[in-house]
PDB file of N, CA and C in Angstrom:
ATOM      1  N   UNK A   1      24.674 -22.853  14.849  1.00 62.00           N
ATOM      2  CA  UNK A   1      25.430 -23.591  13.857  1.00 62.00           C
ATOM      3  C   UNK A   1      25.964 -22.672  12.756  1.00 62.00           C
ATOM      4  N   UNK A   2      25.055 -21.473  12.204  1.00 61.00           N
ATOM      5  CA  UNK A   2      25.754 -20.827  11.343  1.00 61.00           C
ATOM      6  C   UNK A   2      26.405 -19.965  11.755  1.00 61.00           C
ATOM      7  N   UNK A   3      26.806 -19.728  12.895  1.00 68.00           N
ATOM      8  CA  UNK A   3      27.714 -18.499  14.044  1.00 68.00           C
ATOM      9  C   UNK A   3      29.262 -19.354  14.029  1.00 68.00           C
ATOM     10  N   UNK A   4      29.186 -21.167  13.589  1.00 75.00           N
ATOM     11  CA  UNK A   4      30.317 -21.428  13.534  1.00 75.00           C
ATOM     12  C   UNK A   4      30.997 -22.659  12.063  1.00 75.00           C
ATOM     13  N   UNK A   5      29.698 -21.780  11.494  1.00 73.00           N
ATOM     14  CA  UNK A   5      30.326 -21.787   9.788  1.00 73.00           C
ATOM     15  C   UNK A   5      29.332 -22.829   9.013  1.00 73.00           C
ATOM     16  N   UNK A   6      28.545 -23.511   9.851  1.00 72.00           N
ATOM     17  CA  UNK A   6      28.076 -24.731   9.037  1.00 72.00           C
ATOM     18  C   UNK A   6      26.599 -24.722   8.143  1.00 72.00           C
ATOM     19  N   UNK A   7      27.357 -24.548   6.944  1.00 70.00           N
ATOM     20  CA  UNK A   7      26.016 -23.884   5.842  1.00 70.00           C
ATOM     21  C   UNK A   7      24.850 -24.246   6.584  1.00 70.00           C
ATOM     22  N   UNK A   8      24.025 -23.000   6.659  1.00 62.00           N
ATOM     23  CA  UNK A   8      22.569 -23.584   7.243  1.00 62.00           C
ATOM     24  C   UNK A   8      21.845 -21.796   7.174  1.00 62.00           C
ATOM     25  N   UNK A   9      20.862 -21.794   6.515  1.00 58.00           N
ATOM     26  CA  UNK A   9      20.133 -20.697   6.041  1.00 58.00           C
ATOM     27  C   UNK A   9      19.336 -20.494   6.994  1.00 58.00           C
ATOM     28  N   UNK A  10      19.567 -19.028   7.719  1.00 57.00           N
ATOM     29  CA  UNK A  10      19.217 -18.126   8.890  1.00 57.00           C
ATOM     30  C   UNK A  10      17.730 -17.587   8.322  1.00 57.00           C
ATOM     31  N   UNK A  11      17.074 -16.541   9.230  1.00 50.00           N
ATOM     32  CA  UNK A  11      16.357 -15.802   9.316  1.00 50.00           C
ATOM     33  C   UNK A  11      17.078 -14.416   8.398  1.00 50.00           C
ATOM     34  N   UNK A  12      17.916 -14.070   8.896  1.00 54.00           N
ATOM     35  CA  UNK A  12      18.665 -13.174   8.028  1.00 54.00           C
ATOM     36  C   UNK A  12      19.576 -13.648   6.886  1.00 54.00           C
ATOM     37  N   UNK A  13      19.415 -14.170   6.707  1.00 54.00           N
ATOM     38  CA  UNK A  13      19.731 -14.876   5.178  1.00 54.00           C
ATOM     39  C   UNK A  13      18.702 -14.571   4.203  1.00 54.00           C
ATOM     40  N   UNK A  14      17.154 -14.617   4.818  1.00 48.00           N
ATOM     41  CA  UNK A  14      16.131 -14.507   3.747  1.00 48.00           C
ATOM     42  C   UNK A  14      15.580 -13.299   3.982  1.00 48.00           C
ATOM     43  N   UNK A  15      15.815 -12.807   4.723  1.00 50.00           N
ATOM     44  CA  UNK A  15      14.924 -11.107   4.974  1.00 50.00           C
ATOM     45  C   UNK A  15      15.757  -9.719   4.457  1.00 50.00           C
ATOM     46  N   UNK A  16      15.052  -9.225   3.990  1.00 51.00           N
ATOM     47  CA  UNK A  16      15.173  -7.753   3.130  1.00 51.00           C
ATOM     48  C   UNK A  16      15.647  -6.983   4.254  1.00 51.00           C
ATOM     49  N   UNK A  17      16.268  -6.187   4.819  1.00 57.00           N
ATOM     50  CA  UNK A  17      16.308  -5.240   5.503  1.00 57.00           C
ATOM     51  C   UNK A  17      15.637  -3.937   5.324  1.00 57.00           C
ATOM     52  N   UNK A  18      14.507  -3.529   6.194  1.00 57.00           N
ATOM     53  CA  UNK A  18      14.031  -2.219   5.784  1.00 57.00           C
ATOM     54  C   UNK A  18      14.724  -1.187   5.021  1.00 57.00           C
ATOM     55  N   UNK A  19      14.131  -0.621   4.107  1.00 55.00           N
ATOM     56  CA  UNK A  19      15.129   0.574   3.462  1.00 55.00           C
ATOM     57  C   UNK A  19      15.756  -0.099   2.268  1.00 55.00           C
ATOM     58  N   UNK A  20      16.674  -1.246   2.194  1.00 68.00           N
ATOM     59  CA  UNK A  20      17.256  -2.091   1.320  1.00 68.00           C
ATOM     60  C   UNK A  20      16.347  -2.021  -0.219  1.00 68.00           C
ATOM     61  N   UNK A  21      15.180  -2.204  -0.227  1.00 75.00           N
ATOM     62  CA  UNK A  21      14.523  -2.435  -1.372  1.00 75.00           C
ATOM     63  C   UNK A  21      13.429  -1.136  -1.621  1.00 75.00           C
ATOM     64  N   UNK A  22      13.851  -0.255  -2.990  1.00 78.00           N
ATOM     65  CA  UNK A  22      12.781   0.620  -3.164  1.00 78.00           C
ATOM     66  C   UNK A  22      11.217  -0.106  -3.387  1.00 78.00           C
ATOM     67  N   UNK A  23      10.073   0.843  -3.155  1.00 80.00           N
ATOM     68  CA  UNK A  23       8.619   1.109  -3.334  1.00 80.00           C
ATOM     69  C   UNK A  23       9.037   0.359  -5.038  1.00 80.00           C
ATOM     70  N   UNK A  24       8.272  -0.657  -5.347  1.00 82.00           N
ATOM     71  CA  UNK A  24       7.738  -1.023  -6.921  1.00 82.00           C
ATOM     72  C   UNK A  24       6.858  -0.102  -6.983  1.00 82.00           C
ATOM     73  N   UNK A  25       7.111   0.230  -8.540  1.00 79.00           N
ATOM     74  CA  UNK A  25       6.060   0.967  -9.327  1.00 79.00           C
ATOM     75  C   UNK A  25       4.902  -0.173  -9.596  1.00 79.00           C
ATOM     76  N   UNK A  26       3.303  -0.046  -9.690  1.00 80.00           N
ATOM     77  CA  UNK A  26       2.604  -1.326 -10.001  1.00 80.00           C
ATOM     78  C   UNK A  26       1.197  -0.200  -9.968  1.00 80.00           C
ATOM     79  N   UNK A  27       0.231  -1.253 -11.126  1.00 82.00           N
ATOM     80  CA  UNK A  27      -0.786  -0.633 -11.150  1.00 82.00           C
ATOM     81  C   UNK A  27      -1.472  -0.919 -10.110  1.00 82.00           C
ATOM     82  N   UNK A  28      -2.451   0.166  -9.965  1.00 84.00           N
ATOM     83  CA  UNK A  28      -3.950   0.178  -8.980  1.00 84.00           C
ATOM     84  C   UNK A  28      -4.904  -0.683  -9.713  1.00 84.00           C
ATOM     85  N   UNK A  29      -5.959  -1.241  -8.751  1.00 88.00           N
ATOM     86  CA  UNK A  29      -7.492  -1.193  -9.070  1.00 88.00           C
ATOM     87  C   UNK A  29      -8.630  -0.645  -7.876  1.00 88.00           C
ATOM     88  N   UNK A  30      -9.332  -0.006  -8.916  1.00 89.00           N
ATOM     89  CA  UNK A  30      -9.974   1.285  -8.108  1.00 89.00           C
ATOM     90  C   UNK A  30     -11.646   0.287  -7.867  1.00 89.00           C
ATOM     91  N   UNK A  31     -12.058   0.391  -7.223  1.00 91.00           N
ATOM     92  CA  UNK A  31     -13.426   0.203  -7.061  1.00 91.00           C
ATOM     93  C   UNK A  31     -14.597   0.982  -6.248  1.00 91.00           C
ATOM     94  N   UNK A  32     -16.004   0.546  -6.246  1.00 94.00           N
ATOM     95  CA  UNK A  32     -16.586   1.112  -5.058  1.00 94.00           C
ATOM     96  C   UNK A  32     -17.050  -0.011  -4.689  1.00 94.00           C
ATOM     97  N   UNK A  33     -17.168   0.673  -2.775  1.00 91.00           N
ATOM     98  CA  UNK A  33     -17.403  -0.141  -1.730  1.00 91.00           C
ATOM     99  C   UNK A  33     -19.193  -0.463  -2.085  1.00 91.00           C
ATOM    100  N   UNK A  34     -20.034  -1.661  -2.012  1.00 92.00           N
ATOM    101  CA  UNK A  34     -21.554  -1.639  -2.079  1.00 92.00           C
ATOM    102  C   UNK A  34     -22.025  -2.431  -0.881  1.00 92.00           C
ATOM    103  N   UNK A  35     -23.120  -2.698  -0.644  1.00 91.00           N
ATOM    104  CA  UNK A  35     -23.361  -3.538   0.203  1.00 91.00           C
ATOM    105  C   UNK A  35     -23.625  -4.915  -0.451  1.00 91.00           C
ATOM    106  N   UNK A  36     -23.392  -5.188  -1.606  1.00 92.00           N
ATOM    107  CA  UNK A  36     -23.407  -6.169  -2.121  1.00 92.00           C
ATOM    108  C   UNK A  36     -22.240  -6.743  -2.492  1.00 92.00           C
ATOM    109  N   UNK A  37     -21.247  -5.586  -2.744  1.00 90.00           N
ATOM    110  CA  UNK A  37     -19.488  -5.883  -2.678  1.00 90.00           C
ATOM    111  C   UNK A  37     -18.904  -5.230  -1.710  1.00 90.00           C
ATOM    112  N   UNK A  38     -19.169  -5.371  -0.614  1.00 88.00           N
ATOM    113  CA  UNK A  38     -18.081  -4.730   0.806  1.00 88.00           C
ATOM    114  C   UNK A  38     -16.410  -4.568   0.737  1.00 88.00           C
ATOM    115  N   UNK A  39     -16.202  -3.623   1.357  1.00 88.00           N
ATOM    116  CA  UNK A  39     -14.395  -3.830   0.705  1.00 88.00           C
ATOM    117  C   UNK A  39     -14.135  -3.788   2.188  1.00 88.00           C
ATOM    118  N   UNK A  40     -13.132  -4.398   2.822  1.00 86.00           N
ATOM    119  CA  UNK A  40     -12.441  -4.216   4.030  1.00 86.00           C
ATOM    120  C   UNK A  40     -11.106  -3.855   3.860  1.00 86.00           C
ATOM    121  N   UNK A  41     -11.122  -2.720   3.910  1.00 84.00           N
ATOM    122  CA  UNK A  41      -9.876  -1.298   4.214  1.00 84.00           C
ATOM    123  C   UNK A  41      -8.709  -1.747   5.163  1.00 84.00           C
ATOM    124  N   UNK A  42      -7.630  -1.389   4.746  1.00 79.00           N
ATOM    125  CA  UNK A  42      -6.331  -1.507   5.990  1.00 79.00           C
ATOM    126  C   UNK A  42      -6.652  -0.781   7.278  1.00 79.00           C
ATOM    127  N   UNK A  43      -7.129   1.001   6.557  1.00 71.00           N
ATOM    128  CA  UNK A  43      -7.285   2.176   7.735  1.00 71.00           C
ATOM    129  C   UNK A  43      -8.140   2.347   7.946  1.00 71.00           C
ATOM    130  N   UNK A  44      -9.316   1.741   7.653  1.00 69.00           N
ATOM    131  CA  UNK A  44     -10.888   2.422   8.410  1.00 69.00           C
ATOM    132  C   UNK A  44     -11.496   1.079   8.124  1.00 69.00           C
ATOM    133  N   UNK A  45     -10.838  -0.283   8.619  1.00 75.00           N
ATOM    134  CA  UNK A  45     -11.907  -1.450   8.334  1.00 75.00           C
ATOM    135  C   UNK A  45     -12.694  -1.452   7.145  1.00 75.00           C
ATOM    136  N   UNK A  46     -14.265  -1.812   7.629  1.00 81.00           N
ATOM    137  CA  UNK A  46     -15.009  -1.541   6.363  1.00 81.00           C
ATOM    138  C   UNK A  46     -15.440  -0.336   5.939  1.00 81.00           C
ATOM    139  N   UNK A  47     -15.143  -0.581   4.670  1.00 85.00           N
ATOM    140  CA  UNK A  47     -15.529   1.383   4.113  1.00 85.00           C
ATOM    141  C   UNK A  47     -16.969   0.985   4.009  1.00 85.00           C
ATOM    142  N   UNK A  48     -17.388   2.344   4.004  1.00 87.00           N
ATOM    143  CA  UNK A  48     -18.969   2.451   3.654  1.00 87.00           C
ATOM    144  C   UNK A  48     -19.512   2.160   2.636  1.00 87.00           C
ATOM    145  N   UNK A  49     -20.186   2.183   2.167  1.00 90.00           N
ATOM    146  CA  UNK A  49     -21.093   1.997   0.929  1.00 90.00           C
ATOM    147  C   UNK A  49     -20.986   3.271   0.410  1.00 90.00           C
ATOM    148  N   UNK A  50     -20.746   2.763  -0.813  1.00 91.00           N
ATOM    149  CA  UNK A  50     -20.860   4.168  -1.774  1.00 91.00           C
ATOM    150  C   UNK A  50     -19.539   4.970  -1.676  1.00 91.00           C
ATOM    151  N   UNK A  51     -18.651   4.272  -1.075  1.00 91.00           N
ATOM    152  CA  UNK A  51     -17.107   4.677  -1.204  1.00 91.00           C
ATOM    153  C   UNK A  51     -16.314   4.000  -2.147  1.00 91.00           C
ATOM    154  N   UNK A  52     -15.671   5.205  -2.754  1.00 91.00           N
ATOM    155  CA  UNK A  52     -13.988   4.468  -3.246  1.00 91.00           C
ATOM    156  C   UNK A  52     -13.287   3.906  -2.681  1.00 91.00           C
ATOM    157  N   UNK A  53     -12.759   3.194  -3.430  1.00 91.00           N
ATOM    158  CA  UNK A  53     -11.363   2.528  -2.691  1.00 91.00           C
ATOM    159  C   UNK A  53     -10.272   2.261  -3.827  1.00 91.00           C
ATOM    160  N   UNK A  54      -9.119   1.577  -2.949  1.00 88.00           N
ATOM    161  CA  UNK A  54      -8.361   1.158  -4.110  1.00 88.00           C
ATOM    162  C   UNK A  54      -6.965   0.258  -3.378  1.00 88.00           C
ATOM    163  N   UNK A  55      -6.341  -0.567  -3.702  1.00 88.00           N
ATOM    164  CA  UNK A  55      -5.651  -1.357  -3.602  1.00 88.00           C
ATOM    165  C   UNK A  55      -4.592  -1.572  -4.928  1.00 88.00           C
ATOM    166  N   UNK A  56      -3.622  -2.052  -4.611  1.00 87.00           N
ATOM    167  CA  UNK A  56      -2.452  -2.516  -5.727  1.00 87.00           C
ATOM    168  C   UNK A  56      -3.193  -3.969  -6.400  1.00 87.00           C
ATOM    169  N   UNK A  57      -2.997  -3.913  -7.642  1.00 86.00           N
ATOM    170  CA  UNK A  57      -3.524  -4.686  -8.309  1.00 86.00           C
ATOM    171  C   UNK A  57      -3.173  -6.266  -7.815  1.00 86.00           C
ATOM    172  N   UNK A  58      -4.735  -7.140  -7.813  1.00 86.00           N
ATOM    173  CA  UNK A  58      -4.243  -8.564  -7.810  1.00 86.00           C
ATOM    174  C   UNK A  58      -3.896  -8.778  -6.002  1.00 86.00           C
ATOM    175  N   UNK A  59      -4.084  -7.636  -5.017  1.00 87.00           N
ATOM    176  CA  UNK A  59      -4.816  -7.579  -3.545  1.00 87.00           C
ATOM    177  C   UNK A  59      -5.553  -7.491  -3.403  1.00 87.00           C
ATOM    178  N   UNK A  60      -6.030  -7.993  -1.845  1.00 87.00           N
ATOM    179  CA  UNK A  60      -7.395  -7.515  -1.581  1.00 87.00           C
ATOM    180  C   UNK A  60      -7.193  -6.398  -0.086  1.00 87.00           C
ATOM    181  N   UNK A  61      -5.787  -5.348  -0.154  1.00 88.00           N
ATOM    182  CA  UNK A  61      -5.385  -4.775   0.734  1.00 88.00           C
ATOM    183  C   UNK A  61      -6.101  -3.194   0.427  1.00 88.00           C
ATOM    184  N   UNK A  62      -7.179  -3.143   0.586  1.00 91.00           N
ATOM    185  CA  UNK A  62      -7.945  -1.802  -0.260  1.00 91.00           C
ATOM    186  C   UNK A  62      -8.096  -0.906   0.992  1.00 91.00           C
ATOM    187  N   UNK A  63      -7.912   0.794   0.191  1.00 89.00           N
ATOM    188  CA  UNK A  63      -7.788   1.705   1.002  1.00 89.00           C
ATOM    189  C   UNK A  63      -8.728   2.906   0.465  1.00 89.00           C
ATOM    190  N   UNK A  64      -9.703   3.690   1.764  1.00 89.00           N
ATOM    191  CA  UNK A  64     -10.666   4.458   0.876  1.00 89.00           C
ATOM    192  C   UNK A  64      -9.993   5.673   0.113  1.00 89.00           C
ATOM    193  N   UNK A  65     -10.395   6.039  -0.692  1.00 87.00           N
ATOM    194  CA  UNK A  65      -9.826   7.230  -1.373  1.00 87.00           C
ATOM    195  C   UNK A  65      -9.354   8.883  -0.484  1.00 87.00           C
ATOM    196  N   UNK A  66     -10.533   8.537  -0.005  1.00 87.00           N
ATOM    197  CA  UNK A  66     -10.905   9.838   0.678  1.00 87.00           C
ATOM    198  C   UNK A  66      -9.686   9.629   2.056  1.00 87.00           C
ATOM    199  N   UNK A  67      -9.149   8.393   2.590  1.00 87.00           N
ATOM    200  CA  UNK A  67      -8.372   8.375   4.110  1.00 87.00           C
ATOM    201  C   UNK A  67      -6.920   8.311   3.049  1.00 87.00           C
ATOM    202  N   UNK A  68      -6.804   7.623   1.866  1.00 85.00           N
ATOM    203  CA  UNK A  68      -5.842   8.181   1.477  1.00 85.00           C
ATOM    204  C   UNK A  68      -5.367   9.388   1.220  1.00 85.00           C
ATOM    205  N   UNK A  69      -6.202   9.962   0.744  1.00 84.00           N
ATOM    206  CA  UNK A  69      -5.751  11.926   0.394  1.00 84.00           C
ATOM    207  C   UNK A  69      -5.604  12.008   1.736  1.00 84.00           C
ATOM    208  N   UNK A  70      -6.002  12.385   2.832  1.00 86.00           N
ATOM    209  CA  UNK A  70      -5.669  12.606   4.219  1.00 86.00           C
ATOM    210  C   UNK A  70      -5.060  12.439   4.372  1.00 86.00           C
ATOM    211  N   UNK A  71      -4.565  11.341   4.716  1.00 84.00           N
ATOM    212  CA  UNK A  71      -3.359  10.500   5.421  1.00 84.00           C
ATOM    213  C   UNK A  71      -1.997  11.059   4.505  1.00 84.00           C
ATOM    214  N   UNK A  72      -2.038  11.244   3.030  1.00 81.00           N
ATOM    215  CA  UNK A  72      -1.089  12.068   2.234  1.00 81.00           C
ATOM    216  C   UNK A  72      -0.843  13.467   2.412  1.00 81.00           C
ATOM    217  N   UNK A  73      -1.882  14.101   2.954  1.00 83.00           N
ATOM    218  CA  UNK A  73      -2.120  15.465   3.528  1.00 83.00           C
ATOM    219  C   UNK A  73      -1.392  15.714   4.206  1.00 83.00           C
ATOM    220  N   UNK A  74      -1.849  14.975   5.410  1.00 86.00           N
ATOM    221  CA  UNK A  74      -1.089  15.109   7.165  1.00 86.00           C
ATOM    222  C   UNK A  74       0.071  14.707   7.467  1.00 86.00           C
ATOM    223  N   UNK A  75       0.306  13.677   6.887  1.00 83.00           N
ATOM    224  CA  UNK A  75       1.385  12.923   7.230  1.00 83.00           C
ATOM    225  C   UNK A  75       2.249  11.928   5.618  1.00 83.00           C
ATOM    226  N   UNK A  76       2.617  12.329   4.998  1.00 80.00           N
ATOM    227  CA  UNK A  76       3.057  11.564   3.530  1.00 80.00           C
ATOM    228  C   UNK A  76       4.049  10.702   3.942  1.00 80.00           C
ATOM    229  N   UNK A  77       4.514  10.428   5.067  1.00 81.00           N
ATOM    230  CA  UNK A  77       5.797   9.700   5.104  1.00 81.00           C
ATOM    231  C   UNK A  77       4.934   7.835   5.927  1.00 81.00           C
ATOM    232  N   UNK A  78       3.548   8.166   5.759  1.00 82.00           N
ATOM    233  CA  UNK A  78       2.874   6.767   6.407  1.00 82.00           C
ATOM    234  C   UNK A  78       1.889   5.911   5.196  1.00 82.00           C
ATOM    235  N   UNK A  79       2.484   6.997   3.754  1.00 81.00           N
ATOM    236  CA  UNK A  79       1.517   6.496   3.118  1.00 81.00           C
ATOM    237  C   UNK A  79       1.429   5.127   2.373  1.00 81.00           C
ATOM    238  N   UNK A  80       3.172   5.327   2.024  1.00 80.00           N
ATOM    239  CA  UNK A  80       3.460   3.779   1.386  1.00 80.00           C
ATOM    240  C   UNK A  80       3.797   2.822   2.614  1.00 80.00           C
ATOM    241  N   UNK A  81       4.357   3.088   3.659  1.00 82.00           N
ATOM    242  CA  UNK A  81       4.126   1.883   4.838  1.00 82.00           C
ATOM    243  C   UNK A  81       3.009   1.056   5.098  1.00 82.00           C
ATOM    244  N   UNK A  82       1.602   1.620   4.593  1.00 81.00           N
ATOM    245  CA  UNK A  82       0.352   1.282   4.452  1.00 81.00           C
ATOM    246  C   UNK A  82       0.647  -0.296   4.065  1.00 81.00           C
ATOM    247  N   UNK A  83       1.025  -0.057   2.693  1.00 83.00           N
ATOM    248  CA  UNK A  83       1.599  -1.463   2.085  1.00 83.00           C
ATOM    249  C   UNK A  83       2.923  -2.082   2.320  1.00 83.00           C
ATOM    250  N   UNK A  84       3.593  -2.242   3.620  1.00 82.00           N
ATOM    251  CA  UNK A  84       4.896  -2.192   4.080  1.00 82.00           C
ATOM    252  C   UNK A  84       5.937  -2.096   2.983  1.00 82.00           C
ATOM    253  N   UNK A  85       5.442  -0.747   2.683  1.00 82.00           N
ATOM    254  CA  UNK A  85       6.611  -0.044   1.770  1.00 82.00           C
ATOM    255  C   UNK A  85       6.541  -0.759   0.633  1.00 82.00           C
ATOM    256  N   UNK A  86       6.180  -1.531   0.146  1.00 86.00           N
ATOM    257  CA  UNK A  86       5.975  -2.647  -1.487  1.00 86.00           C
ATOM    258  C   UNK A  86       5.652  -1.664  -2.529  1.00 86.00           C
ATOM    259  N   UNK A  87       5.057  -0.768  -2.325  1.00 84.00           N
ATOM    260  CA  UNK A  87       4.797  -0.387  -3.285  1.00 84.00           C
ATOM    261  C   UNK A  87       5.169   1.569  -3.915  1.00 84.00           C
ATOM    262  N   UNK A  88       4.925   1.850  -4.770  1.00 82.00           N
ATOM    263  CA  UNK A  88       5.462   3.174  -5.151  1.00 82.00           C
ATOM    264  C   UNK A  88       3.705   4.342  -5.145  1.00 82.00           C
ATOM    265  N   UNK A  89       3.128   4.607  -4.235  1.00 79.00           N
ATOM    266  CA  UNK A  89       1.739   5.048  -4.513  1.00 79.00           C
ATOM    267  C   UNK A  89       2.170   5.991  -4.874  1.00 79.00           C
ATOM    268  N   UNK A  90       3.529   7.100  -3.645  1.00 77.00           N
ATOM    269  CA  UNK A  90       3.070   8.515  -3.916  1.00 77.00           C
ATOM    270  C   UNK A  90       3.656   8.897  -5.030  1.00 77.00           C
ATOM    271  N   UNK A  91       4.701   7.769  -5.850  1.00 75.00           N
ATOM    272  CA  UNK A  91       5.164   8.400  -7.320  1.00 75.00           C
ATOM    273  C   UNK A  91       4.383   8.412  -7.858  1.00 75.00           C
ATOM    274  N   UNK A  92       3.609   7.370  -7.410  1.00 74.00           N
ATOM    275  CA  UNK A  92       2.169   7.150  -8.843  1.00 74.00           C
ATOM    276  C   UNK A  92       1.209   7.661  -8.888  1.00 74.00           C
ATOM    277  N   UNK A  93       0.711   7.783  -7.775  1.00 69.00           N
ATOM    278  CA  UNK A  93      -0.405   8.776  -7.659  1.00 69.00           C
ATOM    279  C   UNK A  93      -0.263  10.156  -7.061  1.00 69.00           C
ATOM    280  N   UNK A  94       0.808  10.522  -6.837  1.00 71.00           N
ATOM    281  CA  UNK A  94       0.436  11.592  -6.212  1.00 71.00           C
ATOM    282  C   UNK A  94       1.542  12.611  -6.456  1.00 71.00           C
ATOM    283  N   UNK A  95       1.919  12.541  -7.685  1.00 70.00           N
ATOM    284  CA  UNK A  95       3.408  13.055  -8.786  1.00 70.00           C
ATOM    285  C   UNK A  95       2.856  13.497  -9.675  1.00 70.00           C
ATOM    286  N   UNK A  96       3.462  15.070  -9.716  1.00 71.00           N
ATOM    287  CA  UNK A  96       3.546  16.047 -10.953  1.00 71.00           C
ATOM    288  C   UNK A  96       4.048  14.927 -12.287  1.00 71.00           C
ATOM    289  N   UNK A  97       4.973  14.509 -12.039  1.00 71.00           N
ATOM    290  CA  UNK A  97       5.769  13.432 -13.086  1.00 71.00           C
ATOM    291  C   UNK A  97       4.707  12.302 -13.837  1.00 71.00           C
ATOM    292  N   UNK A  98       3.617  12.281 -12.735  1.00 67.00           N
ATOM    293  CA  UNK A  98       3.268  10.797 -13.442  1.00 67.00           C
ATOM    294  C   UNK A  98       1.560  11.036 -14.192  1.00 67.00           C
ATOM    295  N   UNK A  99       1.163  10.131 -15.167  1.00 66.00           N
ATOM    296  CA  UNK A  99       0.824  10.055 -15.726  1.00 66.00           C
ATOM    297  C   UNK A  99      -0.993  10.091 -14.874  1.00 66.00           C
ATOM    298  N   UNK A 100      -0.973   9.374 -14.045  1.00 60.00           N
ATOM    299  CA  UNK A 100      -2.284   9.190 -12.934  1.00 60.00           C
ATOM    300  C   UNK A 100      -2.114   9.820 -11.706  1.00 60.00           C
ATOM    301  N   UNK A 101      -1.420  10.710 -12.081  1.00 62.00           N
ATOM    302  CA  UNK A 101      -1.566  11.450 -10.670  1.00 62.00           C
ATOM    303  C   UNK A 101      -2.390  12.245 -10.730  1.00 62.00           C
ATOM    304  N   UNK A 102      -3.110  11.977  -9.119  1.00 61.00           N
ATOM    305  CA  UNK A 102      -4.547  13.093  -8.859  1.00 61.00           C
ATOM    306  C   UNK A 102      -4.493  14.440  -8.499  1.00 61.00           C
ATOM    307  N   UNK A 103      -3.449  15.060  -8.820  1.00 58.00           N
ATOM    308  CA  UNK A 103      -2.983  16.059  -8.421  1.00 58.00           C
ATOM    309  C   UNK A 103      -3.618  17.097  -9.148  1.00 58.00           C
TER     310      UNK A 103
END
């Protein structure tokens, strides 16, 4: 119907096209993993006990510290896909420029 004009809101009407929208800048919250507060990780499931983690604020999409530096190591171009691209980590964390970077 909308291939022959008659207002009607597609799939591509509402979707972003990859690339289209930069990484938001947004704060972190950092925590540790306990066995009394378990965190379940994007890249290594559950982190261990007694691990960092960290996620974009106001998720519960948490990533250990330690597979992040790696994963920024080896490969930097998989780091913000983590969060399908939503977000700005490696300006933020991982920039001469920025203010919290662990660098």
């Amino acid at each position: 119907l909308a291939s022959r004009g008659v207002p009607l809101t597609t799939l591509v009407d509402v979707r972003t096209k990859e690339g289209d929208k930069p990484p938001q800048p947004t704060d972190w919250d950092c925590a540790m993993c306990t066995v009394e507060e378990p965190k379940s990780c994007l890249y290594s499931f559950d982190a261990e006990p007694n691990t960092k983690v960290i996620s974009p604020i106001g998720t519960t999409q948490w990533i250990s510290l330690s597979a992040l530096n790696r994963l920024r190591r080896t490969d930097p171009t998989k780091v913000e896909p983590m969060w399908h691209s939503q977000y700005a980590i490696l300006s933020s964390w991982f920039s001469d420029d920025s203010t919290y970077s662990l660098l």
